[in-house]
Each structure stands twice: as structure tokens, then as C-alpha cells.
């Protein structure tokens, strides 16, 4: 009798724990994480990359004024707090635009100086150093994946893509139009997000040539982020476009999905804004979508007619859950939301810049998990 009673109690306890786990997960939310005190006013972050709970970097610029271009800014997460990363020999004014890495000991960051010149930094596992950028190329992004590192930029006004081949940077074929984002699975399996005169475009590279598809033919539509889960599941996000209309007219977000045969539009719970980033979950499938300047139509007859929409959308494989960024004292909403998942965990970073007092702006770092 006592044995049966003990078993029953243990079963009830296990059932209670099981019931509590999803509830605890549902209460997780995005939290604001402060930047180091030595980061000066008028700073902003552009992109981040993470390797684990105790290793992440974020890049941007600080001390930007009306006449001052600012200085390159790199932050390092040590598992407890963000610190300003030392950049030996980097004494130029300008901005770091992008960061990517193939491992914790091999990372790259691209930027531009005050004169518009390309800047390239490399991490060798111990410190960051300046590296010679490809000649005549204005760099905008660096992307890593599948053991590959690629650069996005332009030369003489024309788009260029370059791949690191061990000896240097080698030019690659470029799909028609513009490329804003890449997802690299391998050297012969690369997806590109961008646009052409015909609309938003996603292209696939097989190691020799690009195959391009117009995923939304509305004028001025574009996608800037792409996430390839498998040959039968690829996502791309950006904005739809309006022709005409009043200046400043809101633009709807654009999210499309490939099922191995065709692309289709996916409805999101936001009427206006731009999908600025897609991030995988722990399993590698789509986990998060960020929506910059997200807005929704308010109730009929409401003034103003638009209300704030979700900043983040969590995908569970069937539908989206809406999340908002936390309020930060003395600051407004974020203007840029770039996601950086921590591999193998539920944790995700988001970096950008937020409205500050008056016409100023401030760096914004958020973390889920």
C-alpha cells in the first residue's frame, strides 16, 4: 500500500513539473541588456554574432555628431556583461557595418572610414587586426557559413561578391540586380536575398551559376534576409513596395517561403514595417523574425489610425507568437533589429539603435532567453 502511494505521489509530481515547463517557457521575454558605460552618446549597433552563452560580438559606431563621423565600435560579451573590445591600430573615424565568423577563433568585420574607404578587420583567435581589403571595393557586409566567408560590396558602381579561398579574396559571379543578404550552407549551396527592377528576388548558387526567382513582383519590393532550412524550406524577408502615395507612406512587411517547388507569401501579424532579420531556432528551422518600425491598423475610427505592432515574431512551425521589445527609460523604440542566435540554445540577441532624447539615438541590445 505504501509503495503504491509513493508511486502515485511521484507520478503526480512529475505531471506537475511537466505541466510547469511549457508555462515557464511561455513566460520568457525579451530583456534590455545595458552597454558599457564608456560607450559615448550617439552610438548605434549594426550587427552581432554569437558562439555560445559566453561569447558574442556586436559592431557599430559611437560618438556620431552633426559634423563628426564617429568611431568604430565593437562590443564583446563575456557571459556576464558587454565590454568594449580593443582594436589595436584602428585609429580611423568611421563605422563597422557587419561581423561574421566561421569559428570562435576566426572572425571578420567590415566597415568604412570617414572618406568612404573600405575597412576590413580580422580576428585570429587572440586579437583583432586590420587586414587589407580587396582593391577598389566598397564593402557593406561579411557573411560566413559552411566553412565559407563571403563579402558583399560594389566596385565602380557594380555589385560584387567575393569569397575567401585561403590565399585571398576571389570574385564570384553575381546574380542580376542587388544582393543584400546571404545564407551560405556550402560553397556550392548559397542563397542570396535582394531585388531587381522586376521586384524582390531570391537567387541560388550551385557553385557555378545563379538561378534567380522573383518572389514578389510589386514595384520596389525587396528582401534583405534569407534563411535556408532545407532544400524544401527556405525563407526570405524584407518589404513590399508602394508606387506613388504621400511621402512617408508606410510599407508592408514581406515574408515569403519556398517549399521546394514554388515561393508563396506568408501572412505576418503586422500591417506595416520591414522584416529586418531572420534567425534559426536550436533545431535549425526558422525561430525568429524581427520587424523594424512595426505598425498595425488600430480599431476603426481610432486616432491615430496606426498602433505599434510586434517587434519580434516567434515561429513554432505553424504560427507566429507576437513579442514586443521592452521599454527603456529615456529612450524610444528601436529603428534597427538585427538578430544573432546563440547556437544550440533558445537564447537570441538583437542589436540596433533606438531613438534617444530629442533627435539623438542610442545603442540598443536585447536578449531573449
XYZ file of C-alpha atoms in Angstrom:
369
model
C 0.000 0.000 0.000
C 2.765 2.416 0.970
C 4.628 1.549 -2.237
C 1.550 2.289 -4.393
C 1.043 5.576 -2.548
C 4.686 6.576 -3.153
C 4.386 5.786 -6.868
C 1.201 7.840 -7.117
C 2.827 10.814 -5.391
C 5.870 10.647 -7.666
C 3.649 10.430 -10.767
C 1.651 13.445 -9.650
C 4.860 15.404 -9.013
C 6.219 14.524 -12.447
C 2.963 15.558 -14.069
C 3.116 18.882 -12.246
C 6.711 19.506 -13.376
C 5.823 18.575 -16.955
C 2.909 20.980 -16.911
C 5.064 23.743 -15.483
C 7.859 23.537 -18.114
C 5.815 24.921 -21.058
C 4.353 27.559 -18.760
C 7.846 28.680 -17.764
C 8.916 28.795 -21.423
C 5.861 30.878 -22.285
C 6.868 33.490 -19.701
C 10.285 34.067 -21.284
C 10.556 37.504 -22.836
C 12.964 39.956 -24.406
C 15.098 41.869 -21.914
C 17.201 45.002 -22.262
C 20.931 44.483 -21.651
C 22.992 47.640 -20.976
C 26.091 48.533 -22.974
C 29.378 49.547 -21.303
C 29.429 52.941 -19.614
C 32.426 54.033 -21.715
C 30.356 53.870 -24.917
C 29.728 57.512 -25.693
C 26.410 59.188 -26.593
C 25.161 58.972 -30.177
C 26.128 55.342 -30.685
C 24.443 52.577 -32.642
C 24.947 48.896 -33.407
C 24.582 47.271 -36.820
C 25.124 43.530 -36.396
C 26.162 40.819 -33.942
C 27.412 37.222 -33.961
C 27.323 34.695 -31.102
C 29.052 31.372 -30.433
C 27.786 30.380 -27.017
C 26.496 31.737 -23.711
C 29.876 33.356 -23.004
C 31.000 34.607 -26.412
C 29.414 37.205 -28.692
C 30.450 40.347 -30.551
C 28.482 43.352 -31.779
C 29.679 46.132 -34.105
C 28.638 49.666 -34.952
C 29.769 53.223 -34.296
C 29.801 55.748 -31.463
C 30.348 59.472 -30.832
C 28.468 60.405 -34.002
C 27.699 64.125 -34.247
C 26.335 66.532 -36.807
C 29.826 67.103 -38.177
C 31.693 64.121 -36.705
C 31.536 60.723 -38.439
C 32.089 58.821 -35.210
C 34.452 55.960 -34.381
C 34.353 52.194 -34.972
C 32.645 50.391 -32.110
C 32.970 46.715 -31.208
C 31.495 45.145 -28.077
C 32.344 41.741 -26.584
C 30.044 39.632 -24.399
C 31.804 37.519 -21.746
C 28.777 35.705 -20.390
C 28.005 38.350 -17.780
C 28.332 41.795 -19.368
C 29.272 43.631 -22.557
C 32.719 45.220 -22.759
C 34.298 47.490 -25.319
C 36.644 45.396 -27.472
C 40.122 46.787 -28.006
C 41.021 47.263 -31.685
C 44.809 47.655 -31.971
C 45.868 50.011 -34.745
C 42.345 51.101 -35.576
C 42.688 54.869 -35.264
C 40.416 55.981 -38.087
C 36.985 57.551 -37.853
C 34.070 55.692 -39.354
C 31.788 52.730 -38.733
C 31.808 48.939 -38.528
C 28.913 47.662 -40.625
C 28.943 43.887 -40.301
C 30.543 40.966 -38.485
C 30.645 37.215 -39.172
C 32.724 34.217 -38.145
C 33.379 30.617 -39.092
C 34.515 29.747 -35.556
C 35.272 31.491 -32.242
C 38.873 31.849 -33.464
C 38.204 33.089 -36.991
C 36.063 36.191 -37.477
C 35.817 39.157 -39.844
C 34.285 42.612 -39.667
C 33.824 45.125 -42.481
C 33.376 48.865 -42.262
C 34.022 52.183 -43.910
C 36.079 55.160 -42.826
C 35.121 58.833 -42.916
C 36.378 59.158 -46.501
C 34.206 56.231 -47.655
C 37.117 53.806 -47.894
C 36.622 50.106 -47.204
C 37.959 48.721 -43.943
C 38.411 45.068 -43.078
C 39.251 43.622 -39.644
C 40.258 40.035 -38.858
C 40.216 38.121 -35.563
C 42.942 35.465 -35.263
C 41.748 33.900 -32.038
C 43.619 36.347 -29.820
C 43.102 39.893 -31.119
C 41.555 41.940 -33.902
C 43.835 43.403 -36.577
C 43.408 45.431 -39.750
C 43.504 43.373 -42.935
C 43.953 44.621 -46.487
C 40.530 44.885 -48.173
C 40.024 43.853 -51.806
C 41.253 46.602 -54.108
C 38.689 49.143 -55.266
C 35.755 47.526 -53.450
C 33.340 49.356 -51.138
C 32.283 46.748 -48.574
C 28.844 46.519 -46.990
C 28.583 43.051 -45.386
C 30.539 39.943 -44.466
C 28.719 36.597 -44.250
C 30.020 33.241 -43.014
C 28.622 29.721 -43.077
C 29.505 26.187 -44.103
C 33.186 26.952 -43.553
C 32.934 29.795 -46.092
C 33.425 33.547 -45.735
C 32.000 35.919 -48.366
C 31.975 39.691 -48.791
C 29.194 41.814 -50.301
C 30.171 45.144 -51.848
C 30.499 47.183 -55.007
C 33.221 48.172 -57.445
C 32.798 51.127 -59.798
C 29.082 51.173 -59.004
C 28.521 47.485 -59.817
C 27.654 44.785 -57.280
C 30.432 42.341 -56.355
C 30.630 39.159 -54.298
C 33.964 37.849 -53.073
C 34.920 34.541 -51.464
C 37.855 33.849 -49.170
C 39.825 30.965 -50.736
C 42.766 30.675 -48.337
C 45.103 32.929 -50.320
C 42.903 35.989 -50.656
C 39.539 37.234 -51.895
C 38.282 35.920 -55.225
C 35.491 37.484 -57.314
C 32.444 35.310 -57.890
C 29.527 35.524 -60.326
C 26.779 37.929 -59.224
C 23.030 37.469 -59.767
C 21.125 40.246 -61.577
C 20.128 43.262 -59.503
C 21.316 43.855 -55.950
C 22.249 41.431 -53.164
C 21.593 42.495 -49.567
C 21.873 39.239 -47.649
C 23.289 35.709 -47.976
C 22.838 32.332 -46.326
C 25.807 30.068 -47.010
C 25.375 26.335 -46.484
C 28.434 25.359 -48.569
C 30.496 26.787 -51.408
C 28.078 25.220 -53.894
C 24.901 25.905 -51.924
C 24.371 29.628 -51.322
C 21.144 31.639 -51.156
C 21.007 35.388 -51.840
C 18.284 37.910 -50.974
C 17.910 41.134 -52.944
C 15.934 42.877 -55.640
C 15.875 43.693 -59.352
C 13.886 46.122 -61.486
C 11.203 43.398 -61.530
C 10.799 43.168 -57.739
C 12.073 41.202 -54.746
C 14.436 38.408 -55.792
C 15.961 35.288 -54.226
C 18.824 33.530 -56.010
C 20.544 30.169 -55.515
C 24.214 29.483 -56.350
C 25.286 25.914 -57.173
C 28.996 26.648 -57.296
C 28.924 27.669 -60.945
C 25.944 29.908 -61.688
C 22.987 31.628 -60.047
C 19.350 30.715 -60.571
C 17.113 33.655 -59.696
C 13.408 33.816 -58.840
C 11.270 36.936 -58.457
C 9.431 36.213 -55.214
C 7.312 39.392 -55.252
C 6.809 41.388 -58.429
C 5.392 44.509 -56.835
C 7.491 47.579 -57.759
C 10.164 48.478 -55.201
C 9.719 45.238 -53.249
C 12.939 43.769 -51.841
C 14.182 41.062 -49.489
C 17.297 41.542 -47.385
C 17.425 38.405 -45.229
C 17.272 34.746 -46.271
C 17.299 31.544 -44.204
C 17.708 28.145 -45.863
C 16.494 25.342 -43.600
C 16.473 22.552 -46.206
C 16.017 22.133 -49.988
C 12.276 22.225 -49.368
C 12.182 25.064 -46.808
C 13.713 28.470 -47.475
C 12.506 31.784 -46.024
C 13.170 35.357 -47.147
C 12.052 38.629 -45.577
C 12.011 42.313 -46.466
C 9.453 44.877 -47.612
C 6.728 45.203 -50.196
C 6.650 48.442 -52.155
C 4.180 51.172 -52.965
C 4.139 53.236 -56.122
C 3.021 56.822 -55.565
C 1.116 57.891 -52.487
C 2.083 60.521 -49.906
C 5.652 60.940 -48.747
C 6.385 58.626 -45.830
C 3.528 56.255 -46.633
C 4.036 53.038 -44.615
C 5.239 49.961 -46.471
C 4.016 46.430 -45.597
C 6.490 43.749 -44.486
C 7.211 40.927 -46.906
C 7.797 37.313 -45.808
C 7.961 34.524 -48.388
C 8.585 30.783 -48.149
C 9.899 28.209 -50.639
C 8.572 24.624 -50.396
C 10.911 23.061 -52.916
C 8.618 23.848 -55.829
C 7.455 27.451 -55.567
C 7.525 30.590 -53.422
C 4.442 31.789 -51.548
C 3.713 34.774 -49.351
C 3.312 34.166 -45.609
C 0.970 36.372 -43.613
C 2.502 38.070 -40.576
C 0.659 39.885 -37.747
C 1.971 43.309 -38.770
C 0.455 45.603 -41.407
C 3.470 47.847 -41.928
C 7.210 47.728 -41.326
C 10.249 45.919 -42.630
C 11.403 42.391 -41.856
C 14.998 43.135 -40.948
C 16.274 39.740 -39.849
C 15.504 36.014 -39.757
C 17.090 33.697 -37.192
C 17.065 29.917 -36.774
C 15.975 28.162 -33.597
C 18.018 25.467 -31.825
C 16.923 22.816 -34.345
C 17.976 24.926 -37.346
C 14.455 25.733 -38.504
C 13.033 29.245 -38.529
C 12.843 30.501 -34.957
C 12.532 34.292 -35.032
C 11.556 37.136 -37.346
C 12.294 40.757 -36.451
C 10.106 43.578 -37.787
C 11.579 47.090 -37.736
C 9.176 50.026 -37.342
C 6.304 47.581 -36.969
C 2.778 49.009 -37.092
C -0.807 47.760 -37.230
C -4.098 49.328 -38.141
C -5.896 50.421 -34.988
C -9.619 49.924 -34.334
C -11.892 51.609 -36.918
C -12.117 55.341 -36.292
C -9.135 55.403 -33.923
C -6.755 58.357 -33.879
C -4.028 57.900 -34.890
C -5.118 55.124 -37.245
C -1.919 53.104 -36.695
C -0.741 51.475 -33.454
C 2.587 49.786 -32.651
C 2.930 46.244 -33.967
C 5.095 43.340 -32.783
C 8.868 43.819 -32.875
C 9.593 40.075 -32.886
C 7.678 37.071 -34.172
C 8.417 33.614 -32.736
C 7.643 30.763 -35.162
C 6.578 27.391 -33.736
C 6.285 25.612 -37.082
C 2.629 26.536 -37.565
C 2.023 30.102 -36.454
C 3.654 33.238 -35.066
C 3.609 34.479 -31.474
C 3.965 38.253 -31.146
C 6.608 39.819 -28.890
C 7.474 43.434 -28.171
C 10.772 44.925 -27.126
C 10.878 46.170 -23.527
C 10.572 49.843 -22.730
C 13.865 51.520 -21.835
C 13.823 54.641 -19.652
C 14.766 57.784 -21.579
C 14.767 56.004 -24.948
C 12.256 55.309 -27.697
C 11.707 52.347 -29.993
C 14.425 50.596 -31.953
C 14.971 51.559 -35.571
C 17.085 48.507 -36.415
C 16.633 44.953 -35.133
C 19.362 42.503 -36.223
C 19.129 39.007 -34.742
C 22.049 36.826 -33.611
C 21.057 33.399 -32.223
C 23.262 31.573 -29.736
C 23.845 28.159 -31.376
C 22.258 25.184 -29.665
C 20.235 27.291 -27.215
C 16.966 29.219 -27.015
C 18.905 32.458 -26.486
C 18.813 35.128 -29.193
C 20.450 38.550 -29.276
C 19.061 41.603 -31.056
C 21.157 44.713 -31.671
C 20.430 48.070 -33.245
C 19.881 51.667 -32.380
C 16.998 53.348 -30.610
C 15.602 56.863 -30.507
C 17.131 58.958 -27.754
C 16.167 62.324 -26.263
C 15.459 64.976 -28.879
C 16.914 63.929 -32.224
C 19.627 61.710 -30.750
C 19.963 57.938 -30.879
C 21.376 55.288 -28.565
C 22.721 51.736 -28.901
C 20.176 49.023 -28.169
C 20.957 45.453 -27.079
C 18.174 42.993 -26.290
C 18.282 39.316 -25.318
C 15.695 36.557 -25.291
C 16.330 33.580 -23.055
